[in-house]
Amino acid sequence: FDPSILDIYGTFAHGGTLHLLTQDEMQDFKFVSKYVRNEYLHQATMPTAVFNQLVDQVPEIFEVFESVYIGGEAATSRHCQRFKSLAKPSSVLINNYGPTEVTIYSVWYEVQGNEDGDVPIGLPVHNIKAYILDKDGALVPPGLEGELCLSGPQLADGYLNRPELHNVYFHEHPEIGSIYKTGDRAVWEKDGLLRFKGRSDDQVKIR
């Protein structure tokens, strides 16, 4: 998936080392935990669903990480709080949000460990702008839900040879310009952070 681009080239650009495991090894959480601690790996990117399973099944794995990046679905405060209680005080947990159409990450939040309820997805990254729009395309004021839309140079040109799909998600907004309609519901809270509120359609994830 697209975060692998950042994992690979970001690691090489900073003089790091990539560690590759087989599919069978990756599915054995006890092996992964032992490997991470033996090799003293300090950074990892993973789907939120995998993060939750690691927290529940092999929590000791997080004792060595300096930074962990998660994303792909809503993060739970319970798992994030558990991570903060296990990790070193200097360790950071980043909750990322970013559809492939706006590669790679669009919004990010550094988890504090004291969140109650929904963990925020945070603030847009550099060069990305986030908007909450209603069904008519009007900007929604803070505190009210709407569809999360994104704009910026990371925006894809559209879907190749899929004009019917392209016209649903890629639009020229009269005030904003080119936007991608994520189909995700979100809200700007009073603290200035974005919070994910679910899908506006019937899309589901199958694992």
mmCIF file with all atom_site columns, C-alpha atoms in Angstrom:
data_model
loop_
_atom_site.group_PDB
_atom_site.id
_atom_site.type_symbol
_atom_site.label_atom_id
_atom_site.label_alt_id
_atom_site.label_comp_id
_atom_site.label_asym_id
_atom_site.label_entity_id
_atom_site.label_seq_id
_atom_site.pdbx_PDB_ins_code
_atom_site.Cartn_x
_atom_site.Cartn_y
_atom_site.Cartn_z
_atom_site.occupancy
_atom_site.B_iso_or_equiv
_atom_site.pdbx_formal_charge
_atom_site.auth_seq_id
_atom_site.auth_comp_id
_atom_site.auth_asym_id
_atom_site.auth_atom_id
_atom_site.pdbx_PDB_model_num
ATOM 1   C CA . PHE A 1 1   ? 0.000   0.000   0.000   1.00 0.00 ? 1   PHE A CA 1
ATOM 2   C CA . ASP A 1 2   ? 1.107   3.568   -0.616  1.00 0.00 ? 2   ASP A CA 1
ATOM 3   C CA . PRO A 1 3   ? 2.734   4.251   2.810   1.00 0.00 ? 3   PRO A CA 1
ATOM 4   C CA . SER A 1 4   ? 5.411   1.746   1.743   1.00 0.00 ? 4   SER A CA 1
ATOM 5   C CA . ILE A 1 5   ? 6.774   4.526   -0.493  1.00 0.00 ? 5   ILE A CA 1
ATOM 6   C CA . LEU A 1 6   ? 7.519   6.613   2.589   1.00 0.00 ? 6   LEU A CA 1
ATOM 7   C CA . ASP A 1 7   ? 8.809   3.593   4.511   1.00 0.00 ? 7   ASP A CA 1
ATOM 8   C CA . ILE A 1 8   ? 11.273  2.631   1.785   1.00 0.00 ? 8   ILE A CA 1
ATOM 9   C CA . TYR A 1 9   ? 12.579  5.956   0.502   1.00 0.00 ? 9   TYR A CA 1
ATOM 10  C CA . GLY A 1 10  ? 12.224  7.778   3.808   1.00 0.00 ? 10  GLY A CA 1
ATOM 11  C CA . THR A 1 11  ? 14.377  5.137   5.476   1.00 0.00 ? 11  THR A CA 1
ATOM 12  C CA . PHE A 1 12  ? 17.049  5.216   2.779   1.00 0.00 ? 12  PHE A CA 1
ATOM 13  C CA . ALA A 1 13  ? 17.066  9.026   2.674   1.00 0.00 ? 13  ALA A CA 1
ATOM 14  C CA . HIS A 1 14  ? 17.893  9.125   6.382   1.00 0.00 ? 14  HIS A CA 1
ATOM 15  C CA . GLY A 1 15  ? 20.537  6.391   6.323   1.00 0.00 ? 15  GLY A CA 1
ATOM 16  C CA . GLY A 1 16  ? 18.298  3.793   7.969   1.00 0.00 ? 16  GLY A CA 1
ATOM 17  C CA . THR A 1 17  ? 17.956  0.049   7.460   1.00 0.00 ? 17  THR A CA 1
ATOM 18  C CA . LEU A 1 18  ? 14.855  -1.752  6.237   1.00 0.00 ? 18  LEU A CA 1
ATOM 19  C CA . HIS A 1 19  ? 13.990  -5.105  7.801   1.00 0.00 ? 19  HIS A CA 1
ATOM 20  C CA . LEU A 1 20  ? 11.924  -7.453  5.619   1.00 0.00 ? 20  LEU A CA 1
ATOM 21  C CA . LEU A 1 21  ? 10.013  -10.418 7.008   1.00 0.00 ? 21  LEU A CA 1
ATOM 22  C CA . THR A 1 22  ? 8.175   -13.148 5.142   1.00 0.00 ? 22  THR A CA 1
ATOM 23  C CA . GLN A 1 23  ? 4.387   -13.340 5.106   1.00 0.00 ? 23  GLN A CA 1
ATOM 24  C CA . ASP A 1 24  ? 4.451   -16.326 7.461   1.00 0.00 ? 24  ASP A CA 1
ATOM 25  C CA . GLU A 1 25  ? 6.772   -14.510 9.862   1.00 0.00 ? 25  GLU A CA 1
ATOM 26  C CA . MET A 1 26  ? 4.581   -11.416 9.846   1.00 0.00 ? 26  MET A CA 1
ATOM 27  C CA . GLN A 1 27  ? 1.552   -13.475 10.843  1.00 0.00 ? 27  GLN A CA 1
ATOM 28  C CA . ASP A 1 28  ? 3.380   -14.872 13.868  1.00 0.00 ? 28  ASP A CA 1
ATOM 29  C CA . PHE A 1 29  ? 3.140   -11.990 16.339  1.00 0.00 ? 29  PHE A CA 1
ATOM 30  C CA . LYS A 1 30  ? 5.351   -13.691 18.916  1.00 0.00 ? 30  LYS A CA 1
ATOM 31  C CA . PHE A 1 31  ? 8.095   -14.070 16.320  1.00 0.00 ? 31  PHE A CA 1
ATOM 32  C CA . VAL A 1 32  ? 7.672   -10.434 15.239  1.00 0.00 ? 32  VAL A CA 1
ATOM 33  C CA . SER A 1 33  ? 7.863   -9.234  18.836  1.00 0.00 ? 33  SER A CA 1
ATOM 34  C CA . LYS A 1 34  ? 11.041  -11.210 19.497  1.00 0.00 ? 34  LYS A CA 1
ATOM 35  C CA . TYR A 1 35  ? 12.599  -10.030 16.234  1.00 0.00 ? 35  TYR A CA 1
ATOM 36  C CA . VAL A 1 36  ? 11.810  -6.368  16.904  1.00 0.00 ? 36  VAL A CA 1
ATOM 37  C CA . ARG A 1 37  ? 13.304  -6.497  20.381  1.00 0.00 ? 37  ARG A CA 1
ATOM 38  C CA . ASN A 1 38  ? 16.373  -8.527  19.361  1.00 0.00 ? 38  ASN A CA 1
ATOM 39  C CA . GLU A 1 39  ? 17.151  -6.174  16.485  1.00 0.00 ? 39  GLU A CA 1
ATOM 40  C CA . TYR A 1 40  ? 16.131  -3.134  18.532  1.00 0.00 ? 40  TYR A CA 1
ATOM 41  C CA . LEU A 1 41  ? 14.050  -1.654  15.736  1.00 0.00 ? 41  LEU A CA 1
ATOM 42  C CA . HIS A 1 42  ? 13.053  1.913   16.466  1.00 0.00 ? 42  HIS A CA 1
ATOM 43  C CA . GLN A 1 43  ? 10.327  2.792   13.946  1.00 0.00 ? 43  GLN A CA 1
ATOM 44  C CA . ALA A 1 44  ? 7.341   1.064   12.373  1.00 0.00 ? 44  ALA A CA 1
ATOM 45  C CA . THR A 1 45  ? 4.351   1.879   10.184  1.00 0.00 ? 45  THR A CA 1
ATOM 46  C CA . MET A 1 46  ? 1.325   -0.377  10.379  1.00 0.00 ? 46  MET A CA 1
ATOM 47  C CA . PRO A 1 47  ? -2.434  -0.505  9.807   1.00 0.00 ? 47  PRO A CA 1
ATOM 48  C CA . THR A 1 48  ? -4.421  0.455   12.882  1.00 0.00 ? 48  THR A CA 1
ATOM 49  C CA . ALA A 1 49  ? -6.003  -3.014  12.951  1.00 0.00 ? 49  ALA A CA 1
ATOM 50  C CA . VAL A 1 50  ? -2.558  -4.635  13.242  1.00 0.00 ? 50  VAL A CA 1
ATOM 51  C CA . PHE A 1 51  ? -1.513  -2.107  15.897  1.00 0.00 ? 51  PHE A CA 1
ATOM 52  C CA . ASN A 1 52  ? -4.575  -3.029  17.968  1.00 0.00 ? 52  ASN A CA 1
ATOM 53  C CA . GLN A 1 53  ? -3.775  -6.738  17.737  1.00 0.00 ? 53  GLN A CA 1
ATOM 54  C CA . LEU A 1 54  ? -0.159  -6.197  18.742  1.00 0.00 ? 54  LEU A CA 1
ATOM 55  C CA . VAL A 1 55  ? -1.229  -4.129  21.749  1.00 0.00 ? 55  VAL A CA 1
ATOM 56  C CA . ASP A 1 56  ? -3.617  -6.892  22.817  1.00 0.00 ? 56  ASP A CA 1
ATOM 57  C CA . GLN A 1 57  ? -1.427  -9.930  22.080  1.00 0.00 ? 57  GLN A CA 1
ATOM 58  C CA . VAL A 1 58  ? 2.257   -8.916  22.362  1.00 0.00 ? 58  VAL A CA 1
ATOM 59  C CA . PRO A 1 59  ? 2.325   -5.528  24.146  1.00 0.00 ? 59  PRO A CA 1
ATOM 60  C CA . GLU A 1 60  ? 6.009   -5.916  25.011  1.00 0.00 ? 60  GLU A CA 1
ATOM 61  C CA . ILE A 1 61  ? 6.864   -5.212  21.350  1.00 0.00 ? 61  ILE A CA 1
ATOM 62  C CA . PHE A 1 62  ? 6.347   -1.493  21.935  1.00 0.00 ? 62  PHE A CA 1
ATOM 63  C CA . GLU A 1 63  ? 9.003   -1.220  24.640  1.00 0.00 ? 63  GLU A CA 1
ATOM 64  C CA . VAL A 1 64  ? 11.755  -0.544  22.072  1.00 0.00 ? 64  VAL A CA 1
ATOM 65  C CA . PHE A 1 65  ? 10.101  1.639   19.427  1.00 0.00 ? 65  PHE A CA 1
ATOM 66  C CA . GLU A 1 66  ? 10.923  5.329   19.229  1.00 0.00 ? 66  GLU A CA 1
ATOM 67  C CA . SER A 1 67  ? 8.035   6.057   16.870  1.00 0.00 ? 67  SER A CA 1
ATOM 68  C CA . VAL A 1 68  ? 5.009   4.181   15.549  1.00 0.00 ? 68  VAL A CA 1
ATOM 69  C CA . TYR A 1 69  ? 2.781   5.363   12.705  1.00 0.00 ? 69  TYR A CA 1
ATOM 70  C CA . ILE A 1 70  ? -0.723  3.955   12.346  1.00 0.00 ? 70  ILE A CA 1
ATOM 71  C CA . GLY A 1 71  ? -3.619  4.588   9.981   1.00 0.00 ? 71  GLY A CA 1
ATOM 72  C CA . GLY A 1 72  ? -6.256  3.053   7.768   1.00 0.00 ? 72  GLY A CA 1
ATOM 73  C CA . GLU A 1 73  ? -9.167  3.172   10.190  1.00 0.00 ? 73  GLU A CA 1
ATOM 74  C CA . ALA A 1 74  ? -10.294 4.916   13.355  1.00 0.00 ? 74  ALA A CA 1
ATOM 75  C CA . ALA A 1 75  ? -7.890  4.571   16.286  1.00 0.00 ? 75  ALA A CA 1
ATOM 76  C CA . THR A 1 76  ? -9.291  3.605   19.679  1.00 0.00 ? 76  THR A CA 1
ATOM 77  C CA . SER A 1 77  ? -8.369  5.535   22.801  1.00 0.00 ? 77  SER A CA 1
ATOM 78  C CA . ARG A 1 78  ? -8.035  2.246   24.735  1.00 0.00 ? 78  ARG A CA 1
ATOM 79  C CA . HIS A 1 79  ? -5.279  0.880   22.496  1.00 0.00 ? 79  HIS A CA 1
ATOM 80  C CA . CYS A 1 80  ? -3.515  4.235   22.258  1.00 0.00 ? 80  CYS A CA 1
ATOM 81  C CA . GLN A 1 81  ? -3.522  4.671   26.025  1.00 0.00 ? 81  GLN A CA 1
ATOM 82  C CA . ARG A 1 82  ? -2.187  1.148   26.435  1.00 0.00 ? 82  ARG A CA 1
ATOM 83  C CA . PHE A 1 83  ? 0.639   1.938   24.012  1.00 0.00 ? 83  PHE A CA 1
ATOM 84  C CA . LYS A 1 84  ? 1.607   5.067   25.953  1.00 0.00 ? 84  LYS A CA 1
ATOM 85  C CA . SER A 1 85  ? 1.740   3.063   29.182  1.00 0.00 ? 85  SER A CA 1
ATOM 86  C CA . LEU A 1 86  ? 4.063   0.494   27.578  1.00 0.00 ? 86  LEU A CA 1
ATOM 87  C CA . ALA A 1 87  ? 6.363   2.642   25.481  1.00 0.00 ? 87  ALA A CA 1
ATOM 88  C CA . LYS A 1 88  ? 9.301   4.749   26.569  1.00 0.00 ? 88  LYS A CA 1
ATOM 89  C CA . PRO A 1 89  ? 8.383   8.292   27.638  1.00 0.00 ? 89  PRO A CA 1
ATOM 90  C CA . SER A 1 90  ? 10.174  9.636   24.560  1.00 0.00 ? 90  SER A CA 1
ATOM 91  C CA . SER A 1 91  ? 8.275   7.374   22.136  1.00 0.00 ? 91  SER A CA 1
ATOM 92  C CA . VAL A 1 92  ? 5.706   8.934   19.832  1.00 0.00 ? 92  VAL A CA 1
ATOM 93  C CA . LEU A 1 93  ? 2.547   7.466   18.327  1.00 0.00 ? 93  LEU A CA 1
ATOM 94  C CA . ILE A 1 94  ? 1.242   9.174   15.194  1.00 0.00 ? 94  ILE A CA 1
ATOM 95  C CA . ASN A 1 95  ? -2.319  8.630   14.001  1.00 0.00 ? 95  ASN A CA 1
ATOM 96  C CA . ASN A 1 96  ? -2.239  9.238   10.234  1.00 0.00 ? 96  ASN A CA 1
ATOM 97  C CA . TYR A 1 97  ? -5.087  9.762   7.819   1.00 0.00 ? 97  TYR A CA 1
ATOM 98  C CA . GLY A 1 98  ? -4.675  9.771   4.061   1.00 0.00 ? 98  GLY A CA 1
ATOM 99  C CA . PRO A 1 99  ? -6.502  8.215   1.121   1.00 0.00 ? 99  PRO A CA 1
ATOM 100 C CA . THR A 1 100 ? -4.313  6.914   -1.686  1.00 0.00 ? 100 THR A CA 1
ATOM 101 C CA . GLU A 1 101 ? -5.795  9.574   -3.952  1.00 0.00 ? 101 GLU A CA 1
ATOM 102 C CA . VAL A 1 102 ? -3.917  12.199  -1.905  1.00 0.00 ? 102 VAL A CA 1
ATOM 103 C CA . THR A 1 103 ? -0.653  10.314  -1.429  1.00 0.00 ? 103 THR A CA 1
ATOM 104 C CA . ILE A 1 104 ? 0.689   9.640   1.093   1.00 0.00 ? 104 ILE A CA 1
ATOM 105 C CA . TYR A 1 105 ? -0.611  11.155  4.324   1.00 0.00 ? 105 TYR A CA 1
ATOM 106 C CA . SER A 1 106 ? -2.973  14.112  4.398   1.00 0.00 ? 106 SER A CA 1
ATOM 107 C CA . VAL A 1 107 ? -3.759  14.609  8.077   1.00 0.00 ? 107 VAL A CA 1
ATOM 108 C CA . TRP A 1 108 ? -1.831  13.610  11.178  1.00 0.00 ? 108 TRP A CA 1
ATOM 109 C CA . TYR A 1 109 ? -2.065  13.700  14.965  1.00 0.00 ? 109 TYR A CA 1
ATOM 110 C CA . GLU A 1 110 ? 0.452   12.922  17.700  1.00 0.00 ? 110 GLU A CA 1
ATOM 111 C CA . VAL A 1 111 ? -1.380  10.804  20.268  1.00 0.00 ? 111 VAL A CA 1
ATOM 112 C CA . GLN A 1 112 ? -1.045  12.107  23.828  1.00 0.00 ? 112 GLN A CA 1
ATOM 113 C CA . GLY A 1 113 ? -2.474  9.082   25.621  1.00 0.00 ? 113 GLY A CA 1
ATOM 114 C CA . ASN A 1 114 ? -5.166  10.997  27.519  1.00 0.00 ? 114 ASN A CA 1
ATOM 115 C CA . GLU A 1 115 ? -7.742  11.075  24.714  1.00 0.00 ? 115 GLU A CA 1
ATOM 116 C CA . ASP A 1 116 ? -11.271 10.140  25.672  1.00 0.00 ? 116 ASP A CA 1
ATOM 117 C CA . GLY A 1 117 ? -13.501 8.610   23.006  1.00 0.00 ? 117 GLY A CA 1
ATOM 118 C CA . ASP A 1 118 ? -12.530 9.264   19.395  1.00 0.00 ? 118 ASP A CA 1
ATOM 119 C CA . VAL A 1 119 ? -8.820  9.782   18.791  1.00 0.00 ? 119 VAL A CA 1
ATOM 120 C CA . PRO A 1 120 ? -8.430  12.836  16.523  1.00 0.00 ? 120 PRO A CA 1
ATOM 121 C CA . ILE A 1 121 ? -6.943  12.540  13.054  1.00 0.00 ? 121 ILE A CA 1
ATOM 122 C CA . GLY A 1 122 ? -5.531  15.982  13.711  1.00 0.00 ? 122 GLY A CA 1
ATOM 123 C CA . LEU A 1 123 ? -4.346  18.646  11.283  1.00 0.00 ? 123 LEU A CA 1
ATOM 124 C CA . PRO A 1 124 ? -3.450  18.696  7.576   1.00 0.00 ? 124 PRO A CA 1
ATOM 125 C CA . VAL A 1 125 ? 0.175   18.159  6.636   1.00 0.00 ? 125 VAL A CA 1
ATOM 126 C CA . HIS A 1 126 ? 2.187   20.795  4.782   1.00 0.00 ? 126 HIS A CA 1
ATOM 127 C CA . ASN A 1 127 ? 0.654   21.785  1.416   1.00 0.00 ? 127 ASN A CA 1
ATOM 128 C CA . ILE A 1 128 ? -2.641  20.010  2.102   1.00 0.00 ? 128 ILE A CA 1
ATOM 129 C CA . LYS A 1 129 ? -5.857  21.807  2.955   1.00 0.00 ? 129 LYS A CA 1
ATOM 130 C CA . ALA A 1 130 ? -8.856  20.094  4.502   1.00 0.00 ? 130 ALA A CA 1
ATOM 131 C CA . TYR A 1 131 ? -12.465 21.229  4.203   1.00 0.00 ? 131 TYR A CA 1
ATOM 132 C CA . ILE A 1 132 ? -15.717 20.000  5.707   1.00 0.00 ? 132 ILE A CA 1
ATOM 133 C CA . LEU A 1 133 ? -18.506 20.420  3.168   1.00 0.00 ? 133 LEU A CA 1
ATOM 134 C CA . ASP A 1 134 ? -22.235 19.734  3.264   1.00 0.00 ? 134 ASP A CA 1
ATOM 135 C CA . LYS A 1 135 ? -24.133 17.833  0.557   1.00 0.00 ? 135 LYS A CA 1
ATOM 136 C CA . ASP A 1 136 ? -24.462 21.030  -1.481  1.00 0.00 ? 136 ASP A CA 1
ATOM 137 C CA . GLY A 1 137 ? -20.733 21.786  -1.358  1.00 0.00 ? 137 GLY A CA 1
ATOM 138 C CA . ALA A 1 138 ? -20.980 24.605  1.188   1.00 0.00 ? 138 ALA A CA 1
ATOM 139 C CA . LEU A 1 139 ? -18.427 24.942  3.978   1.00 0.00 ? 139 LEU A CA 1
ATOM 140 C CA . VAL A 1 140 ? -19.636 23.568  7.305   1.00 0.00 ? 140 VAL A CA 1
ATOM 141 C CA . PRO A 1 141 ? -18.818 25.539  10.472  1.00 0.00 ? 141 PRO A CA 1
ATOM 142 C CA . PRO A 1 142 ? -16.745 23.989  13.284  1.00 0.00 ? 142 PRO A CA 1
ATOM 143 C CA . GLY A 1 143 ? -18.655 21.564  15.476  1.00 0.00 ? 143 GLY A CA 1
ATOM 144 C CA . LEU A 1 144 ? -20.893 20.224  12.707  1.00 0.00 ? 144 LEU A CA 1
ATOM 145 C CA . GLU A 1 145 ? -20.340 17.065  10.666  1.00 0.00 ? 145 GLU A CA 1
ATOM 146 C CA . GLY A 1 146 ? -19.849 17.024  6.928   1.00 0.00 ? 146 GLY A CA 1
ATOM 147 C CA . GLU A 1 147 ? -17.821 15.316  4.236   1.00 0.00 ? 147 GLU A CA 1
ATOM 148 C CA . LEU A 1 148 ? -14.055 15.640  4.505   1.00 0.00 ? 148 LEU A CA 1
ATOM 149 C CA . CYS A 1 149 ? -12.590 17.021  1.269   1.00 0.00 ? 149 CYS A CA 1
ATOM 150 C CA . LEU A 1 150 ? -8.922  17.564  0.493   1.00 0.00 ? 150 LEU A CA 1
ATOM 151 C CA . SER A 1 151 ? -6.949  19.762  -1.874  1.00 0.00 ? 151 SER A CA 1
ATOM 152 C CA . GLY A 1 152 ? -3.289  20.388  -2.621  1.00 0.00 ? 152 GLY A CA 1
ATOM 153 C CA . PRO A 1 153 ? -0.435  19.391  -4.939  1.00 0.00 ? 153 PRO A CA 1
ATOM 154 C CA . GLN A 1 154 ? -0.520  15.770  -3.689  1.00 0.00 ? 154 GLN A CA 1
ATOM 155 C CA . LEU A 1 155 ? -3.971  15.363  -5.243  1.00 0.00 ? 155 LEU A CA 1
ATOM 156 C CA . ALA A 1 156 ? -4.088  12.678  -7.954  1.00 0.00 ? 156 ALA A CA 1
ATOM 157 C CA . ASP A 1 157 ? -5.258  13.559  -11.448 1.00 0.00 ? 157 ASP A CA 1
ATOM 158 C CA . GLY A 1 158 ? -8.089  11.057  -11.110 1.00 0.00 ? 158 GLY A CA 1
ATOM 159 C CA . TYR A 1 159 ? -8.905  7.445   -11.869 1.00 0.00 ? 159 TYR A CA 1
ATOM 160 C CA . LEU A 1 160 ? -7.413  6.044   -15.074 1.00 0.00 ? 160 LEU A CA 1
ATOM 161 C CA . ASN A 1 161 ? -10.122 5.009   -17.546 1.00 0.00 ? 161 ASN A CA 1
ATOM 162 C CA . ARG A 1 162 ? -12.806 5.262   -14.832 1.00 0.00 ? 162 ARG A CA 1
ATOM 163 C CA . PRO A 1 163 ? -14.712 8.448   -15.743 1.00 0.00 ? 163 PRO A CA 1
ATOM 164 C CA . GLU A 1 164 ? -17.840 7.406   -13.852 1.00 0.00 ? 164 GLU A CA 1
ATOM 165 C CA . LEU A 1 165 ? -15.835 7.004   -10.630 1.00 0.00 ? 165 LEU A CA 1
ATOM 166 C CA . HIS A 1 166 ? -13.709 10.072  -11.303 1.00 0.00 ? 166 HIS A CA 1
ATOM 167 C CA . ASN A 1 167 ? -16.791 12.288  -11.540 1.00 0.00 ? 167 ASN A CA 1
ATOM 168 C CA . VAL A 1 168 ? -18.028 11.107  -8.146  1.00 0.00 ? 168 VAL A CA 1
ATOM 169 C CA . TYR A 1 169 ? -14.903 11.942  -6.138  1.00 0.00 ? 169 TYR A CA 1
ATOM 170 C CA . PHE A 1 170 ? -12.863 14.526  -8.068  1.00 0.00 ? 170 PHE A CA 1
ATOM 171 C CA . HIS A 1 171 ? -14.427 17.973  -8.417  1.00 0.00 ? 171 HIS A CA 1
ATOM 172 C CA . GLU A 1 172 ? -13.674 21.580  -9.282  1.00 0.00 ? 172 GLU A CA 1
ATOM 173 C CA . HIS A 1 173 ? -15.128 23.538  -6.397  1.00 0.00 ? 173 HIS A CA 1
ATOM 174 C CA . PRO A 1 174 ? -16.089 27.126  -7.347  1.00 0.00 ? 174 PRO A CA 1
ATOM 175 C CA . GLU A 1 175 ? -14.372 28.607  -4.282  1.00 0.00 ? 175 GLU A CA 1
ATOM 176 C CA . ILE A 1 176 ? -11.675 26.075  -3.425  1.00 0.00 ? 176 ILE A CA 1
ATOM 177 C CA . GLY A 1 177 ? -10.544 24.678  -6.765  1.00 0.00 ? 177 GLY A CA 1
ATOM 178 C CA . SER A 1 178 ? -9.633  21.017  -7.304  1.00 0.00 ? 178 SER A CA 1
ATOM 179 C CA . ILE A 1 179 ? -10.769 18.795  -4.444  1.00 0.00 ? 179 ILE A CA 1
ATOM 180 C CA . TYR A 1 180 ? -11.026 15.117  -3.644  1.00 0.00 ? 180 TYR A CA 1
ATOM 181 C CA . LYS A 1 181 ? -14.232 14.068  -1.870  1.00 0.00 ? 181 LYS A CA 1
ATOM 182 C CA . THR A 1 182 ? -13.130 11.343  0.511   1.00 0.00 ? 182 THR A CA 1
ATOM 183 C CA . GLY A 1 183 ? -16.583 9.978   1.349   1.00 0.00 ? 183 GLY A CA 1
ATOM 184 C CA . ASP A 1 184 ? -15.575 10.202  5.017   1.00 0.00 ? 184 ASP A CA 1
ATOM 185 C CA . ARG A 1 185 ? -17.572 12.104  7.595   1.00 0.00 ? 185 ARG A CA 1
ATOM 186 C CA . ALA A 1 186 ? -15.574 14.393  9.852   1.00 0.00 ? 186 ALA A CA 1
ATOM 187 C CA . VAL A 1 187 ? -15.863 17.437  12.067  1.00 0.00 ? 187 VAL A CA 1
ATOM 188 C CA . TRP A 1 188 ? -13.618 20.365  13.016  1.00 0.00 ? 188 TRP A CA 1
ATOM 189 C CA . GLU A 1 189 ? -13.797 20.327  16.808  1.00 0.00 ? 189 GLU A CA 1
ATOM 190 C CA . LYS A 1 190 ? -13.517 23.410  19.027  1.00 0.00 ? 190 LYS A CA 1
ATOM 191 C CA . ASP A 1 191 ? -9.926  22.402  19.844  1.00 0.00 ? 191 ASP A CA 1
ATOM 192 C CA . GLY A 1 192 ? -9.069  22.929  16.164  1.00 0.00 ? 192 GLY A CA 1
ATOM 193 C CA . LEU A 1 193 ? -8.553  19.234  15.414  1.00 0.00 ? 193 LEU A CA 1
ATOM 194 C CA . LEU A 1 194 ? -10.288 17.025  12.871  1.00 0.00 ? 194 LEU A CA 1
ATOM 195 C CA . ARG A 1 195 ? -12.139 13.953  14.061  1.00 0.00 ? 195 ARG A CA 1
ATOM 196 C CA . PHE A 1 196 ? -13.243 11.099  11.829  1.00 0.00 ? 196 PHE A CA 1
ATOM 197 C CA . LYS A 1 197 ? -16.946 10.226  12.148  1.00 0.00 ? 197 LYS A CA 1
ATOM 198 C CA . GLY A 1 198 ? -17.403 7.335   9.758   1.00 0.00 ? 198 GLY A CA 1
ATOM 199 C CA . ARG A 1 199 ? -18.368 6.860   6.123   1.00 0.00 ? 199 ARG A CA 1
ATOM 200 C CA . SER A 1 200 ? -21.051 8.736   4.225   1.00 0.00 ? 200 SER A CA 1
ATOM 201 C CA . ASP A 1 201 ? -21.686 5.677   2.032   1.00 0.00 ? 201 ASP A CA 1
ATOM 202 C CA . ASP A 1 202 ? -21.894 1.899   2.485   1.00 0.00 ? 202 ASP A CA 1
ATOM 203 C CA . GLN A 1 203 ? -18.210 1.183   1.940   1.00 0.00 ? 203 GLN A CA 1
ATOM 204 C CA . VAL A 1 204 ? -16.893 -1.537  4.246   1.00 0.00 ? 204 VAL A CA 1
ATOM 205 C CA . LYS A 1 205 ? -13.475 -3.126  4.844   1.00 0.00 ? 205 LYS A CA 1
ATOM 206 C CA . ILE A 1 206 ? -13.056 -6.880  4.498   1.00 0.00 ? 206 ILE A CA 1
ATOM 207 C CA . ARG A 1 207 ? -10.003 -8.441  6.113   1.00 0.00 ? 207 ARG A CA 1
#
